[in-house]
Coordinates of C-alpha atoms in Angstrom, one line a residue:
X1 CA 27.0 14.0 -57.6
X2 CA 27.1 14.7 -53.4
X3 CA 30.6 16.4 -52.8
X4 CA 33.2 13.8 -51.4
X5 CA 34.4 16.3 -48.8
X6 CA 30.9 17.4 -47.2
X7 CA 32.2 17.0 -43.3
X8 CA 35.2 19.0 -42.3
X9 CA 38.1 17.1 -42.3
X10 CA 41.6 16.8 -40.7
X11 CA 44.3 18.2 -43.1
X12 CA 48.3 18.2 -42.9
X13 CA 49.4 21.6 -42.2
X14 CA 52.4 21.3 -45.3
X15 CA 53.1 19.2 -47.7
X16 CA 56.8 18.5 -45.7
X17 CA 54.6 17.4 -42.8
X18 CA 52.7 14.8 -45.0
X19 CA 55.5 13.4 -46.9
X20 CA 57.7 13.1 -43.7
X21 CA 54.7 11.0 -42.1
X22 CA 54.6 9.0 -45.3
X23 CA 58.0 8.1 -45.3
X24 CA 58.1 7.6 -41.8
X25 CA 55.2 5.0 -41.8
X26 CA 57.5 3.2 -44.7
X27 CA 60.4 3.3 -42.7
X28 CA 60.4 0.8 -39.9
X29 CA 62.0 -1.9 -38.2
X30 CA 61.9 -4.6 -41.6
X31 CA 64.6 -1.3 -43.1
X32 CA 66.8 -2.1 -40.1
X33 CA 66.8 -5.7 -39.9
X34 CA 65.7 -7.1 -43.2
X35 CA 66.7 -5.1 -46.4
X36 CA 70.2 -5.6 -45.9
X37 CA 70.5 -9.1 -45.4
X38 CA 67.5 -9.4 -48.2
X39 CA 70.3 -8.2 -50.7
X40 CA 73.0 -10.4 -49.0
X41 CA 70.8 -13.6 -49.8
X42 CA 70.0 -12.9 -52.9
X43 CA 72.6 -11.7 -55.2
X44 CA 73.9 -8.8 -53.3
X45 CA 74.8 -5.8 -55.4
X46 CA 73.1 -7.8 -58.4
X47 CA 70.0 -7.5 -56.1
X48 CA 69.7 -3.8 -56.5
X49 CA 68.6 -4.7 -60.2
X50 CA 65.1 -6.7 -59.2
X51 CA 64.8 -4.1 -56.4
X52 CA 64.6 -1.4 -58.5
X53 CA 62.7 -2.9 -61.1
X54 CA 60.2 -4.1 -58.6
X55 CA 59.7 -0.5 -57.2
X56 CA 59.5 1.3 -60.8
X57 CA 56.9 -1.2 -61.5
X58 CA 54.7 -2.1 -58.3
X59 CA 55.9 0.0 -55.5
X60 CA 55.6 3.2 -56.4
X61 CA 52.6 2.4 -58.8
X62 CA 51.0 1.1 -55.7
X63 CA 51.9 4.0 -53.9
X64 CA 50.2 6.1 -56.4
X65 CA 47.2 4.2 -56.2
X66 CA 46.7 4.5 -52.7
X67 CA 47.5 8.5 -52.9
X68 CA 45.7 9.4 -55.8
X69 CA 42.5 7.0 -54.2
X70 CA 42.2 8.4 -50.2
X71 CA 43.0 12.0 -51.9
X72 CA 40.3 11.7 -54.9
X73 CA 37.9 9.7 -52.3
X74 CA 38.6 11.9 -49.5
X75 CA 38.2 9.0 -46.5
X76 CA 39.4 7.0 -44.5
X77 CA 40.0 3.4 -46.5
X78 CA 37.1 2.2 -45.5
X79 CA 35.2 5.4 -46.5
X80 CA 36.6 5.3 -49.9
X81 CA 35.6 2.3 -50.8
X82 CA 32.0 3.1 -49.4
X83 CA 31.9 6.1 -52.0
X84 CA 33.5 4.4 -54.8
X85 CA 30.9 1.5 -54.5
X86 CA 29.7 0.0 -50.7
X87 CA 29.3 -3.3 -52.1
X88 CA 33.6 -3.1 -51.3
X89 CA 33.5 -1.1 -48.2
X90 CA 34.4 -4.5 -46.3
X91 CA 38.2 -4.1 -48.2
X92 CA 38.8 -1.0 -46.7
X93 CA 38.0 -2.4 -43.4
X94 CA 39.9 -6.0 -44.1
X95 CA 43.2 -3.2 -44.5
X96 CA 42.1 -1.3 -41.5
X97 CA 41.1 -3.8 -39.2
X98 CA 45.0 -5.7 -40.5
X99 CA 46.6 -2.5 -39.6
X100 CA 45.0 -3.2 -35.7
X101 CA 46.1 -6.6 -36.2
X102 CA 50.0 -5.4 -37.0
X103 CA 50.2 -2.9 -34.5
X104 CA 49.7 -4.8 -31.8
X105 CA 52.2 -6.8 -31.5
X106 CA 54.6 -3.8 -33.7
X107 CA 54.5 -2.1 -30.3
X108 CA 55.7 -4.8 -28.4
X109 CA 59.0 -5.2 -30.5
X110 CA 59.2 -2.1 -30.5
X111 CA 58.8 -1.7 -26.6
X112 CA 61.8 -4.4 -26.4
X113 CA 63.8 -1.5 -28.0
X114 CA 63.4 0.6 -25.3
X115 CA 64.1 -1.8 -23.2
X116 CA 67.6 -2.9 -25.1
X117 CA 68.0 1.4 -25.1
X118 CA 67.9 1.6 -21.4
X119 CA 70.4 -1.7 -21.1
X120 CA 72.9 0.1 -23.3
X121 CA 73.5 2.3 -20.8
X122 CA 75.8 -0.4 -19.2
X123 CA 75.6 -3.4 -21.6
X124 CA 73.0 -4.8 -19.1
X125 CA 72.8 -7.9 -21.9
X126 CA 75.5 -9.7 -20.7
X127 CA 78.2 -12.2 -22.2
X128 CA 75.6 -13.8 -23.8
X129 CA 72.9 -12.1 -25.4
X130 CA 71.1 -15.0 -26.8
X131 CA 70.6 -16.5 -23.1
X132 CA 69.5 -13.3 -21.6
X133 CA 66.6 -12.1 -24.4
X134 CA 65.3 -15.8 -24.4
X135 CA 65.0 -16.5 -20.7
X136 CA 66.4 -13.3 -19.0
X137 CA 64.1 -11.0 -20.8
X138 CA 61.5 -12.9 -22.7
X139 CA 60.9 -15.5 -20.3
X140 CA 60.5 -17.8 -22.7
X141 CA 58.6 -20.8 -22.4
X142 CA 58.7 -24.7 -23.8
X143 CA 56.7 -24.5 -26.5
X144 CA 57.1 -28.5 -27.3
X145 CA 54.5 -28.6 -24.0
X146 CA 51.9 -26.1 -25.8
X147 CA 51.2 -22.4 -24.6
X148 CA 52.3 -22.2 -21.4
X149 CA 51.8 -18.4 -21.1
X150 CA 53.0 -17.8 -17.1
X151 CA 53.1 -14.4 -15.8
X152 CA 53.9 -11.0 -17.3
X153 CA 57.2 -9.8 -17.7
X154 CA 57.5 -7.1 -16.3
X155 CA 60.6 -6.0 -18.2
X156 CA 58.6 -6.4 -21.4
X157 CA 55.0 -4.8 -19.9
X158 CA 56.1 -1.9 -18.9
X159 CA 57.8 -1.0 -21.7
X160 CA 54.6 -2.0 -23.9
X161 CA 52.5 0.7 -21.9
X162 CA 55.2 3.5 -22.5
X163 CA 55.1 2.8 -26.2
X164 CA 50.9 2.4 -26.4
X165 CA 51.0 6.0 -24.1
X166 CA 53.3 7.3 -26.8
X167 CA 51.6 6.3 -29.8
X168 CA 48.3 7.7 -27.9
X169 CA 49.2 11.2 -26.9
X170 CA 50.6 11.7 -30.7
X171 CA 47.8 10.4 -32.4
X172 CA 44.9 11.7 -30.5
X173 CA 46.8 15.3 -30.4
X174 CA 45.7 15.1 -34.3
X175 CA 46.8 15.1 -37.6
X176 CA 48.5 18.7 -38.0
X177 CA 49.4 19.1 -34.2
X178 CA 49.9 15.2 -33.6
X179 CA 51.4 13.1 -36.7
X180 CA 52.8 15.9 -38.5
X181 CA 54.7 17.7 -35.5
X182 CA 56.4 14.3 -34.5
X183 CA 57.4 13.3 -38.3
X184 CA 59.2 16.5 -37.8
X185 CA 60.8 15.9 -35.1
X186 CA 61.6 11.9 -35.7
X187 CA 62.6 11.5 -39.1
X188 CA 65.3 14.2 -38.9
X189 CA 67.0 12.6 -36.0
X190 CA 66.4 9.6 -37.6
X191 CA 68.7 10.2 -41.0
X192 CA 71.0 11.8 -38.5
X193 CA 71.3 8.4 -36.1
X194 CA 71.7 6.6 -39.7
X195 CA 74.8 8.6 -40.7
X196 CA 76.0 7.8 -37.2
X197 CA 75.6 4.6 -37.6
X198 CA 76.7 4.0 -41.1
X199 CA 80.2 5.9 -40.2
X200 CA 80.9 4.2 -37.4
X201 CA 80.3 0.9 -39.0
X202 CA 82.6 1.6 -41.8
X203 CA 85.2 2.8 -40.0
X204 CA 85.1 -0.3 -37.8
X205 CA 88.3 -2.5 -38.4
X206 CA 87.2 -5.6 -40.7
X207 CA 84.0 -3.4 -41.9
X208 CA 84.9 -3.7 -45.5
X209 CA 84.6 -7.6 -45.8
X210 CA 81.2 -7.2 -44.3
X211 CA 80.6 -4.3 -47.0
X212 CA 81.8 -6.5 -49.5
X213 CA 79.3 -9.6 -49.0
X214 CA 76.8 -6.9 -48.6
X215 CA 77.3 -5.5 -52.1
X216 CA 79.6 -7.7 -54.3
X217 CA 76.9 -8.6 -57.7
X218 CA 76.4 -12.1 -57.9
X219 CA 74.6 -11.9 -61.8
X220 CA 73.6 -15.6 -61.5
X221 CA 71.5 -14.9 -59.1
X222 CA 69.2 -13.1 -61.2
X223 CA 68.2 -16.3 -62.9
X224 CA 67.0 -17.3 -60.2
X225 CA 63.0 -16.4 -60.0
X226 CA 62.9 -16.5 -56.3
X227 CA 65.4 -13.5 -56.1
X228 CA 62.3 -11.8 -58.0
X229 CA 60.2 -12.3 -55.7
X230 CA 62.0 -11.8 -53.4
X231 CA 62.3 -8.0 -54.3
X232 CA 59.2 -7.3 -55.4
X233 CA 57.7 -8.8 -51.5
X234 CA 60.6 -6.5 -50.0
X235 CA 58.8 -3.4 -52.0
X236 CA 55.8 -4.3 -51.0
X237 CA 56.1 -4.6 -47.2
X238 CA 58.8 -1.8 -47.0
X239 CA 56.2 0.8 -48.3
X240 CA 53.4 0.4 -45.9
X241 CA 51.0 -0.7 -49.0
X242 CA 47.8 -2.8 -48.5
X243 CA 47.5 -1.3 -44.3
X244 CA 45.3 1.6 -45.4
X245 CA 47.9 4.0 -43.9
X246 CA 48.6 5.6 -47.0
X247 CA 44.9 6.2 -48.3
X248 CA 44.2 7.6 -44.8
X249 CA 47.3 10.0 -44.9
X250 CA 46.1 10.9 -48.2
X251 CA 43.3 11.7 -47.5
X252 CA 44.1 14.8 -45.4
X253 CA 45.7 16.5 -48.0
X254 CA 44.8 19.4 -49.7
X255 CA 43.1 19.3 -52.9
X256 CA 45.6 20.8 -55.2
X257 CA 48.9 18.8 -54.0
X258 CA 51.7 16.8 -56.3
X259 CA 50.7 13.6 -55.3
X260 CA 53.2 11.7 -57.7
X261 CA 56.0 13.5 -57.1
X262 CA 55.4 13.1 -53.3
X263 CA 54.8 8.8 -54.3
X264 CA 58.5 9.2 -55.8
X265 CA 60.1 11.2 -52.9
X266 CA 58.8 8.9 -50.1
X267 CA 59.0 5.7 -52.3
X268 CA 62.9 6.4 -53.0
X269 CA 63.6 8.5 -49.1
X270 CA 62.8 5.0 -47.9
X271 CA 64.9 2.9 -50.2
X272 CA 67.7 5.2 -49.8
X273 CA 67.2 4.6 -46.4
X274 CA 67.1 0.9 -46.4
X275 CA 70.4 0.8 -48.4
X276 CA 72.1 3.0 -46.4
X277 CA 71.6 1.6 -43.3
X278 CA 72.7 -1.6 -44.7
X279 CA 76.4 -0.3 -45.3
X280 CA 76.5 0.1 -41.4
X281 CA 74.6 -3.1 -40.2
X282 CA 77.2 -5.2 -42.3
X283 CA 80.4 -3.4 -41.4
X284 CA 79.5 -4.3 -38.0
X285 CA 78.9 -7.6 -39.0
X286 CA 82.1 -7.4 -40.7
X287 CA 83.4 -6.4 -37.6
X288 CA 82.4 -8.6 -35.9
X289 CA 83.2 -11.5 -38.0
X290 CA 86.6 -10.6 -37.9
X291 CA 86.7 -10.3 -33.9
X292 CA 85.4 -13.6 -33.6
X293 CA 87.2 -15.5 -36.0
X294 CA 84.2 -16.7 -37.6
X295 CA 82.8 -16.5 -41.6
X296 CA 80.2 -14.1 -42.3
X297 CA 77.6 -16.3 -43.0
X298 CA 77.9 -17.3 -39.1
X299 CA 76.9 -14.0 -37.6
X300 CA 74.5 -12.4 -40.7
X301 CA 70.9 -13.2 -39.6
X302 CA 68.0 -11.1 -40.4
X303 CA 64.6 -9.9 -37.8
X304 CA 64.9 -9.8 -34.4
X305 CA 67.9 -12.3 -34.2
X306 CA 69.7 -9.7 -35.8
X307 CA 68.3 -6.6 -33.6
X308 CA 68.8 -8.3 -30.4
X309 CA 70.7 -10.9 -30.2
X310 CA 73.7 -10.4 -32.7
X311 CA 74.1 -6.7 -32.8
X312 CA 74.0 -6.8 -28.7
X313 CA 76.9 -9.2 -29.4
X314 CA 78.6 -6.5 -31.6
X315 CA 78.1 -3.8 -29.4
X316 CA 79.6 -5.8 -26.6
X317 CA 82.9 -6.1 -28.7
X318 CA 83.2 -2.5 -30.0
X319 CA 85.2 0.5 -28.8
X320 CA 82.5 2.9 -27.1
X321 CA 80.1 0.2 -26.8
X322 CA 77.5 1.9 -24.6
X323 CA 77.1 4.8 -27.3
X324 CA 76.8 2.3 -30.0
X325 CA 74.3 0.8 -28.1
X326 CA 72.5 4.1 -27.5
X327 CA 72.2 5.4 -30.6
X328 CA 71.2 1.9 -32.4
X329 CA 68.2 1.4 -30.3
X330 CA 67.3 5.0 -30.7
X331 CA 67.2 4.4 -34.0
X332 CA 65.0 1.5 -33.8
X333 CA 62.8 3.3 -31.6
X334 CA 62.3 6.2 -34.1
X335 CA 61.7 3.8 -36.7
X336 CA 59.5 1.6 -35.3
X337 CA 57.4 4.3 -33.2
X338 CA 56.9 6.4 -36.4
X339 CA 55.0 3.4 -38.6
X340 CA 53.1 2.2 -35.3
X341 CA 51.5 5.8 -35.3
X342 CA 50.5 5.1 -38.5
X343 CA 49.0 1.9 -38.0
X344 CA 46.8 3.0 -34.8
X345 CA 46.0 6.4 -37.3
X346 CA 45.0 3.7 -40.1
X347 CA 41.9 2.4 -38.0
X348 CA 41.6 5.2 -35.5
X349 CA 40.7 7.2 -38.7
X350 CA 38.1 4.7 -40.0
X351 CA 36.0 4.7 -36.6
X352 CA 36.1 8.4 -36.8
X353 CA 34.4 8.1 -39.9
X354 CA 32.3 4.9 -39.6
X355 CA 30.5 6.3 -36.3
X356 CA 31.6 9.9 -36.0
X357 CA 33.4 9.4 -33.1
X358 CA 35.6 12.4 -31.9
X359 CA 39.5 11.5 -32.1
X360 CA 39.8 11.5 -28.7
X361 CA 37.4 8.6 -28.0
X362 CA 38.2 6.6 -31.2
X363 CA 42.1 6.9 -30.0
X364 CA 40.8 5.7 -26.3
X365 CA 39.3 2.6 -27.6
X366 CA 41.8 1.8 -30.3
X367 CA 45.1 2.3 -28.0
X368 CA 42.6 0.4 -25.2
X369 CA 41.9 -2.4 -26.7
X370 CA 45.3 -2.3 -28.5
X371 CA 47.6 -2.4 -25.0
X372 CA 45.2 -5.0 -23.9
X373 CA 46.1 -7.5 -26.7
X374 CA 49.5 -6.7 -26.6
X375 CA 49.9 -7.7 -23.4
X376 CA 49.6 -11.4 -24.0
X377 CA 53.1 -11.1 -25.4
X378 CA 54.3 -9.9 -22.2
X379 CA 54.0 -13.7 -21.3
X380 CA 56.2 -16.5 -22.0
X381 CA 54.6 -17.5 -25.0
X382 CA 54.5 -14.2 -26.2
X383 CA 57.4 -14.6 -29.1
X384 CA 55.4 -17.7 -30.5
X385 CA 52.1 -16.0 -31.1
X386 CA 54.0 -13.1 -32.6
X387 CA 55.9 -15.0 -34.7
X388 CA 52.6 -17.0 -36.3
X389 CA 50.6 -14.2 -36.3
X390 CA 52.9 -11.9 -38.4
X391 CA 53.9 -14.7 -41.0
X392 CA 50.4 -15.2 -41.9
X393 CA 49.1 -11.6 -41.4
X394 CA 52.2 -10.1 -44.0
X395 CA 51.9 -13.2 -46.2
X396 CA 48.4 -13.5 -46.5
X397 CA 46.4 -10.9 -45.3
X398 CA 48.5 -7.8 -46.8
X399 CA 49.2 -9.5 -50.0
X400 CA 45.7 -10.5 -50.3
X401 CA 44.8 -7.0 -49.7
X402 CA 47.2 -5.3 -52.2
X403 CA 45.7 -7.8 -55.1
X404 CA 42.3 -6.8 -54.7
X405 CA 43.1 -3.5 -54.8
X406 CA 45.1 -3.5 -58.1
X407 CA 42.2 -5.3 -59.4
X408 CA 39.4 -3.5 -57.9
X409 CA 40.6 0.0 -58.3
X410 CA 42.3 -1.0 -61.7
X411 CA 39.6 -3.0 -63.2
X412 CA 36.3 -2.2 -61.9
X413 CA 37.1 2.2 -61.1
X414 CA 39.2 2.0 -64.2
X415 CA 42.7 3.0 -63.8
X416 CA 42.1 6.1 -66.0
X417 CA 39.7 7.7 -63.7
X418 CA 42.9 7.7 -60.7
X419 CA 45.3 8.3 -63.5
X420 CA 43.3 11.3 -64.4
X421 CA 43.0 12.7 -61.2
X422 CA 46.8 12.5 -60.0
X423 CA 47.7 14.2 -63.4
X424 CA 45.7 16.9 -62.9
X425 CA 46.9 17.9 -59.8
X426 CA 50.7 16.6 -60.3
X427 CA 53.4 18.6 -61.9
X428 CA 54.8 14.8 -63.2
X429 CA 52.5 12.7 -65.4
X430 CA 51.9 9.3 -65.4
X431 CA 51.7 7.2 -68.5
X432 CA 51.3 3.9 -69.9
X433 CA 53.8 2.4 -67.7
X434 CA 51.4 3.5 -64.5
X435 CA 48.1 1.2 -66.4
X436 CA 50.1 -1.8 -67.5
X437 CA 51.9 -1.9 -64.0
X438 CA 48.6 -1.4 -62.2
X439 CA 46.5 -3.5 -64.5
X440 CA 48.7 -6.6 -65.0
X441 CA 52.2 -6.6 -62.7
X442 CA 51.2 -5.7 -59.5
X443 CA 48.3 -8.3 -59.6
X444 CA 50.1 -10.7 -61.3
X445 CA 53.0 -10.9 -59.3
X446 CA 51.1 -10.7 -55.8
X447 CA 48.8 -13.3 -57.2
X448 CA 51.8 -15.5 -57.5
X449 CA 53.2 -15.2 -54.2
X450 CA 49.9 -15.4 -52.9
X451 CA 49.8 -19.2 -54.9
X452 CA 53.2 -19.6 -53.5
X453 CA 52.6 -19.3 -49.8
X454 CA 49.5 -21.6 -50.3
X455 CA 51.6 -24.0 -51.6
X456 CA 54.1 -23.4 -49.2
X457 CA 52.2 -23.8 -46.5
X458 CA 50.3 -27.4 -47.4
X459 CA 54.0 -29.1 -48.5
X460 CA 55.6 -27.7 -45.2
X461 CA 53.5 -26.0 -42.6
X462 CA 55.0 -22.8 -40.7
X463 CA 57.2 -23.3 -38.0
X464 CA 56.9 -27.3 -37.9
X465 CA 57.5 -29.8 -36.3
X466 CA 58.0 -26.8 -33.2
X467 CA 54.7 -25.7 -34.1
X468 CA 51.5 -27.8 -33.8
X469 CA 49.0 -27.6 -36.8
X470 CA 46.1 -26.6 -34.1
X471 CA 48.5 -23.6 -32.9
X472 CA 49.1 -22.3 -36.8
X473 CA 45.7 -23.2 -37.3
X474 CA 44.5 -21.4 -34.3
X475 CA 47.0 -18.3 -34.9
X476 CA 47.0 -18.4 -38.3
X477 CA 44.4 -19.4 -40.4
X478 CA 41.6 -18.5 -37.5
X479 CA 43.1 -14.7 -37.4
X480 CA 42.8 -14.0 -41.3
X481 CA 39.0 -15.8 -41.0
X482 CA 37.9 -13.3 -38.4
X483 CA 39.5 -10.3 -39.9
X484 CA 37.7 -11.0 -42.8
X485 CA 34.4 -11.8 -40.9
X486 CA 34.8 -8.9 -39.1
X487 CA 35.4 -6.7 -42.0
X488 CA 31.8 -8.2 -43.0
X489 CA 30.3 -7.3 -39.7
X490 CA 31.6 -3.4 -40.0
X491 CA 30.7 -2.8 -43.7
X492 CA 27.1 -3.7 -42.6
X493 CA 26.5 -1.5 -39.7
X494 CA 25.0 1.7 -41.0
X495 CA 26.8 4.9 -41.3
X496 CA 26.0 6.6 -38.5
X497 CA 25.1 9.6 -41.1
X498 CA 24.6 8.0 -45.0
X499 CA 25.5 11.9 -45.7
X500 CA 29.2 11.1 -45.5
X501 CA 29.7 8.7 -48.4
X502 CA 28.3 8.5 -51.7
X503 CA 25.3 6.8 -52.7
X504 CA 26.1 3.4 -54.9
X505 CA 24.4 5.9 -58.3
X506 CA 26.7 8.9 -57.7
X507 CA 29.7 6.3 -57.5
X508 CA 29.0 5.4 -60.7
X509 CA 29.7 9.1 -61.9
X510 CA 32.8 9.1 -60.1
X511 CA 33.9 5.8 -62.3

């Protein structure tokens, strides 16, 4: 069999450095603004039971499939699907070129949090922070009339370039001196902002009522199927699975490393995140609440409403506002900043080894064409595109993408040939519980909610009657097409040398 690791390849200088990259690719901006008011919705403490379960039997699973594939395969995800078989090299591109997709409008959110950062300085927001992020900021735009995109914001643009710079300096400086030296230096202040914040929102008069609709069990919630799924899509977006991110990191690690214990650390580092954070984002609603006058139900919201319109609010009615401020968008920065590294690493990574570019060209292009794009949501239409594009990108594209691989690498590798491989070099084994998760739950379950946003989608399309079925169609359904076509297109360009993957008969003695 050719050896799987014939060019010299990028590694992580520790194994802290890798799993602090992991975890900060899983934490992001859905940790801040959606976990929390995910368990609110849907059972609240009682929803910590389907969370769980959901990440015994699919998250981390996953997790351990990506891991134990980029490390066994040794490649980018597109490179290790060319040496498991190239017949399904164009997956690894349909997660790579998806990760491209994401991060180009990732930045741009998370390029409004600097923005909000350098207004908490003096609570430049206003009185009424719904007014100023829609038309102040945004400049938004009618969309009853169509896209009517207008000129850049510069308030949004510049930002946009400062984050793209960022995320280009970091990952073209490498792996080891790039990715790995700021993990280190993000996620730490990172879990020290969350304390911050989760103290000062507890200590906040009226906290405690938010706390309590944050985590009092409702149990009949859990007969409820939806609150199922509800979890298990919460796992599965929280943990960066299906964007090639983690077979990529993988990939760079050392032969002889613990990949399941590091699937359990990073896996549970981001939960205990999420959960954390969400004691703090709901005694400041609680706050809140109670400041205004107003239920709970009337200031909880989840995604950006939540990030930038009500915690602004919040801030505005707090003792040491500006610090609050501060420190909030910090925290949003780090988060956001450490998973769009990841994403531009996800496909910077497959070019490198696709056409043996050097990093510092493959970065060029990628972060190029990347602030380019981005910049259409510098326009006042911007928010509209971004809002179409992620629903279908996260509810098709990744799920679709996290199916195939349970069934390709589960069915057609064989589970047992990962399985095997992860033991051998982990000090934890997997069992029985790693196949039949792999094999049947994981598939099953995405194969539902993949059904279920089909169906979705025909009985009530996304966003009507604001949005037009020729702008979902365009936005939508068009994107997904030409990922895929594109992940066609790539798969059958030649390697630039057929050296670097293995030949369809060796693959077969890797299965």
């Amino acid at each position: 069999m050719a050896d799987l690791n014939q060019k010299a390849r990028d590694q992580w200088g520790s194994k802290v450095g890798f799993i602090l990259a992991a975890i900060g690719s899983a934490i992001g901006l859905g940790n801040i603004w959606r976990f929390s008011y995910m368990a609110y919705a849907n059972g609240g403490g009682a929803f910590l039971i389907p969370y769980f379960f959901a990440l015994l039997t699919a998250g981390i699973p996953l997790l351990i499939l990506e891991f134990g594939f980029g490390h066994k395969m040794r490649g980018s995800a597109p490179l290790s699907f060319a040496r498991f078989d190239k017949k399904w090299e164009w997956l690894g591109w349909f997660s790579s070129i998806i990760s491209f997709a994401i991060v180009v409008y990732y930045v741009v959110i998370v390029a409004w949090g600097v923005s909000y950062f350098a207004y908490s300085f003096n609570l430049g927001w206003g009185e009424n922070p719904e007014t100023f992020f829609y038309n102040s900021y945004l400049g938004i735009t009618d969309i009853s009339e169509g896209f009517v995109f207008g000129g850049f914001s510069l308030n949004v643009l510049i930002p946009i370039i400062i984050v793209w710079v960022l995320n280009y300096v970091i990952v073209m400086s490498g792996v080891k001196s790039g990715i790995e030296k700021a993990s280190k230096i993000f996620m730490p202040i990172l879990a020290i902002i969350c304390v911050i914040i989760v103290i000062r929102g507890i200590t906040l008069e009226g906290s405690i009522e938010g706390i309590k609709h944050y985590l009092t069990p409702n149990f009949a919630a859990l007969k409820d199927y939806k609150v199922w799924m509800a979890a298990y899509g919460q796992i599965f977006f929280t943990l960066s699975l299906g964007m090639a991110i983690m077979i990529t990191y993988s990939s760079y690690l050392p032969k002889k490393t613990d990949i399941v214990n590091s699937a359990f650390i990073t896996s549970f580092a981001n939960c205990g995140f999420s959960f954390l954070l969400g004691l703090g984002v709901f005694g400041i609603l609680g706050y809140m609440a109670g400041q205004l006058g107003v239920p709970i139900d009337e200031v909880a919201k989840s995604g950006i409403g939540l990030a930038f319109i009500v915690f602004p609010k919040a801030i505005s009615l707090m003792p040491m506002a500006e610090f609050v401020g501060i420190v909030f968008f910090l925290c949003l920065i780090l988060a956001g900043l450490s998973s769009s590294i990841s994403l531009v690493e996800a496909f910077t990574s497959s070019l490198i080894d696709k056409f043996e570019m050097p990093r510092r060209k493959a970065v060029t292009i990628v972060s190029g064409l990347g602030l380019l794009i981005s910049m259409i949501f510098a326009t006042g239409s911007g928010l509209y595109i971004l809002d179409i594009v992620d629903n279908f990108l996260n509810n098709f594209g990744l799920v679709a993408v996290g199916m195939l691989e349970a069934i390709v690498l589960g069915y057609m590798m064989k589970a047992q040939v990962i399985k095997d491989h992860v033991n051998s070099i982990s000090d934890f084994r997997v069992g029985k519980w790693w196949d039949v998760s792999i094999k049947f739950i994981t598939p099953l379950i995405l194969l539902y909610m993949f059904v279920q946003k089909i169906r979705d989608e025909i009985i009530a399309p996304y966003g009507a009657p604001d949005y037009s079925r020729g702008l979902v169609a365009v936005l939508g359904y068009a994107v997904i097409i030409a990922i895929i076509v594109l992940s066609f297109v790539f798969s059958n360009v030649k390697w630039r040398d057929e050296a670097t993957y293995v030949s369809q008969g060796n693959a077969r003695e890797v299965k």
